[in-house]
């Protein structure tokens, strides 16, 4: 006999064997004892509660009944053969039915004996029955992993179930591992951390996550394992950050010079908000350290990120460096260029723009002026990244709408100077703090959580279909005042055909209500060519059309301050963050703006909550928190980054505190001991080393 350990292949566990091992690998990705041990229950059934027969009702999920077998017979022929037993307590009796394992039932379920029966009751012809109940003799025997008050429930699959690896089957395997290998489970967190947060050992935690002694023990186990999960994510993120800081020197912006000062004192037409000032100060601190800055600025639409970007770029210029700003689309790039040139009023710095539609001739000139340092600030699209674009001395890169750029593209920008430029990433999609700490945990994060004073908050109303004519009337009144209106339709892949029909019907109705030549309507949707889209948008931007009917393509988009109404059709079908982004298209001018959410009469509870939330608040951070509660982190960010969000136990919507603790613990450790030299951290060091070679965590404990 060889001695099994936690590293042993699962095949060798008693009751597994080659066939089931293969299934466990294929279905659940479990190869070793250890990995099985790290496969946690997804819920627990309270087995302290016993139901009386009289209390049963068909809505109950699994129940537990204590009773005596008062009858048992085998009936039916061949494939209809079954055993029906009667279970009786002092309030009544129910039927237990088995279609399979009849031999076992015949030998083990004894008339006259008392059992604990567990299963889902169904009502048939006025009486209850449970098919294939679990049965335990009463009283229960006591063992370390038996006698459970909280019974673990594991996810299984149809294939696994065929081989008796249902939840119960998996529980049996866990029992074996715990009984034989508990002592081998090693601690993964440093002792001082455990002590500081009074957490149970890994051994205790694993024992109690599978076989909780009681609710308190389960809570303690969960807390410890959640902490661990988040701790190691943070360790990786923050360690990367530390390494980057150690490795990459940054341009040192010693001074606030004349351009920043003049702009701030003489040119800037308004007073900055407290939040803007704070973020600029943070950027100022970052760029003085001689370490490359990597900062993310989150701020709702209209919070004034452009000025913050411009100040940062002027700061670079003041210190003898060039700066660039990159946007995800041509329209946005051109708008940034326009706002920046108009803010600067032709003074201080020379600004240029580079996009896909820049002509060859313009390009040649531009390339030369970049290389000889004549251009101070370059605004553009992806075109900026191209190798042909060479700066004399690039010191600051601003990236707008970060999620649209990949890591590789960011890296290309880094290489535009021997010492990489400072990087400022800006996003108008507020995300909850916990998500930011996880997704952008290796960046410093600033938040502009304040809108410029005097801005009129957008008024949001929810209308049902029956109020449509009122809505049209309102539109007419606003258009008569010279305003413009967006009308947005959902267009989703899964329901594309139907959506397009709705869109067409909508366009027809709108054309009826708003006939030419009095009204002009622009139409933009994803099925159109880029050139057509550009043309239609330009019509609207130039004020030549009063109504823009669009699918969600306008979501990241244009700035038309004169547009003061956003109508969202089938609003109940949009996610919260999308609704908020759409609403952000209005409220950009001096006029009072409105957002009208149109919906059908039938709303799901979630749909209702989303619309109510929109009506109630304009605050993007508040909205993002509710969105996180409703949808979970994966959906909020889209799939591309979900890797870090595939958390086993921790929940970013509810475990803020634990995440906070884990992150600050890691920060403390890395600040004191960036290279993790202290022997107390040797495990952490091993983890990082293995991780960087692509070995999963399960392998190290
Ligand atoms: P964001 O990019 O964050 O959506 P912008 O930078 O485009 O917002 O700013 C929106 C508008 O508000 C612009 O017209 C800008 O000039 C103006 N603005 C920015 N900051 C302030 C402020 N502190 N006070 C008044 N207006 C401001
Ligand atoms: Mg902006």
PDB file of C-alpha atoms and ligand atoms in Angstrom, residues 268-274 276 299-308 325 336 339 343 400 426-428 448 451-455 559 561 584-585 587-588, ligand 1:
ATOM      1  CA  UNK A 268     -10.147  78.383 -16.479  1.00  0.00           C
ATOM      2  CA  UNK A 269     -13.656  79.834 -16.686  1.00  0.00           C
ATOM      3  CA  UNK A 270     -14.960  78.214 -13.529  1.00  0.00           C
ATOM      4  CA  UNK A 271     -13.963  77.180 -10.030  1.00  0.00           C
ATOM      5  CA  UNK A 272     -12.953  73.541  -9.794  1.00  0.00           C
ATOM      6  CA  UNK A 273     -14.966  71.260  -7.583  1.00  0.00           C
ATOM      7  CA  UNK A 274     -13.400  69.924  -4.417  1.00  0.00           C
ATOM      8  CA  UNK A 276     -11.403  67.798  -9.075  1.00  0.00           C
ATOM      9  CA  UNK A 299     -16.148  60.004 -12.379  1.00  0.00           C
ATOM     10  CA  UNK A 300     -19.692  60.151 -13.518  1.00  0.00           C
ATOM     11  CA  UNK A 301     -20.558  61.707 -16.827  1.00  0.00           C
ATOM     12  CA  UNK A 302     -20.306  65.471 -16.480  1.00  0.00           C
ATOM     13  CA  UNK A 303     -18.146  65.370 -13.371  1.00  0.00           C
ATOM     14  CA  UNK A 304     -15.437  67.249 -15.243  1.00  0.00           C
ATOM     15  CA  UNK A 305     -12.760  64.737 -16.051  1.00  0.00           C
ATOM     16  CA  UNK A 306     -11.531  66.612 -19.102  1.00  0.00           C
ATOM     17  CA  UNK A 307     -10.176  69.507 -17.093  1.00  0.00           C
ATOM     18  CA  UNK A 308      -8.397  67.105 -14.792  1.00  0.00           C
ATOM     19  CA  UNK A 325      -4.849  61.675 -24.765  1.00  0.00           C
ATOM     20  CA  UNK A 336     -11.857  65.989 -26.698  1.00  0.00           C
ATOM     21  CA  UNK A 339     -12.948  70.917 -25.694  1.00  0.00           C
ATOM     22  CA  UNK A 343     -10.436  75.483 -22.878  1.00  0.00           C
ATOM     23  CA  UNK A 400     -10.364  57.810 -21.781  1.00  0.00           C
ATOM     24  CA  UNK A 426     -10.351  57.782 -17.016  1.00  0.00           C
ATOM     25  CA  UNK A 427     -13.663  56.057 -16.930  1.00  0.00           C
ATOM     26  CA  UNK A 428     -17.184  57.373 -16.789  1.00  0.00           C
ATOM     27  CA  UNK A 448     -14.588  62.421  -8.745  1.00  0.00           C
ATOM     28  CA  UNK A 451     -20.702  67.416  -9.895  1.00  0.00           C
ATOM     29  CA  UNK A 452     -19.923  71.054 -10.700  1.00  0.00           C
ATOM     30  CA  UNK A 453     -22.181  73.392  -8.780  1.00  0.00           C
ATOM     31  CA  UNK A 454     -25.174  74.905 -10.457  1.00  0.00           C
ATOM     32  CA  UNK A 455     -25.741  71.911 -12.668  1.00  0.00           C
ATOM     33  CA  UNK A 559     -21.779  65.435 -26.460  1.00  0.00           C
ATOM     34  CA  UNK A 561     -25.394  70.018 -24.901  1.00  0.00           C
ATOM     35  CA  UNK A 584     -25.741  60.821 -19.067  1.00  0.00           C
ATOM     36  CA  UNK A 585     -26.120  61.876 -22.701  1.00  0.00           C
ATOM     37  CA  UNK A 587     -27.946  67.232 -18.804  1.00  0.00           C
ATOM     38  CA  UNK A 588     -24.880  68.678 -20.446  1.00  0.00           C
TER      39      UNK A 588
HETATM   40  P1  LIG B   1     -16.811  64.279 -18.114  1.00  0.00           P
HETATM   41  O1  LIG B   1     -15.720  64.067 -19.116  1.00  0.00           O
HETATM   42  O2  LIG B   1     -16.380  63.924 -16.738  1.00  0.00           O
HETATM   43  O3  LIG B   1     -18.085  63.646 -18.490  1.00  0.00           O
HETATM   44  P2  LIG B   1     -16.462  66.981 -18.878  1.00  0.00           P
HETATM   45  O4  LIG B   1     -15.039  67.093 -18.514  1.00  0.00           O
HETATM   46  O5  LIG B   1     -16.804  66.830 -20.298  1.00  0.00           O
HETATM   47  O6  LIG B   1     -17.133  65.819 -18.050  1.00  0.00           O
HETATM   48  O7  LIG B   1     -17.215  68.230 -18.240  1.00  0.00           O
HETATM   49  C1  LIG B   1     -18.568  68.471 -18.509  1.00  0.00           C
HETATM   50  C2  LIG B   1     -18.821  69.957 -18.613  1.00  0.00           C
HETATM   51  O8  LIG B   1     -18.676  70.574 -17.346  1.00  0.00           O
HETATM   52  C3  LIG B   1     -17.847  70.668 -19.516  1.00  0.00           C
HETATM   53  O9  LIG B   1     -18.553  71.606 -20.252  1.00  0.00           O
HETATM   54  C4  LIG B   1     -16.886  71.321 -18.564  1.00  0.00           C
HETATM   55  O10 LIG B   1     -16.293  72.472 -19.106  1.00  0.00           O
HETATM   56  C5  LIG B   1     -17.756  71.654 -17.396  1.00  0.00           C
HETATM   57  N1  LIG B   1     -17.054  71.700 -16.110  1.00  0.00           N
HETATM   58  C6  LIG B   1     -16.085  70.884 -15.695  1.00  0.00           C
HETATM   59  N2  LIG B   1     -15.709  71.175 -14.439  1.00  0.00           N
HETATM   60  C7  LIG B   1     -16.488  72.190 -14.034  1.00  0.00           C
HETATM   61  C8  LIG B   1     -16.577  72.959 -12.836  1.00  0.00           C
HETATM   62  N3  LIG B   1     -15.792  72.712 -11.781  1.00  0.00           N
HETATM   63  N4  LIG B   1     -17.481  73.948 -12.795  1.00  0.00           N
HETATM   64  C9  LIG B   1     -18.280  74.208 -13.841  1.00  0.00           C
HETATM   65  N5  LIG B   1     -18.234  73.536 -15.003  1.00  0.00           N
HETATM   66  C10 LIG B   1     -17.354  72.537 -15.111  1.00  0.00           C
END
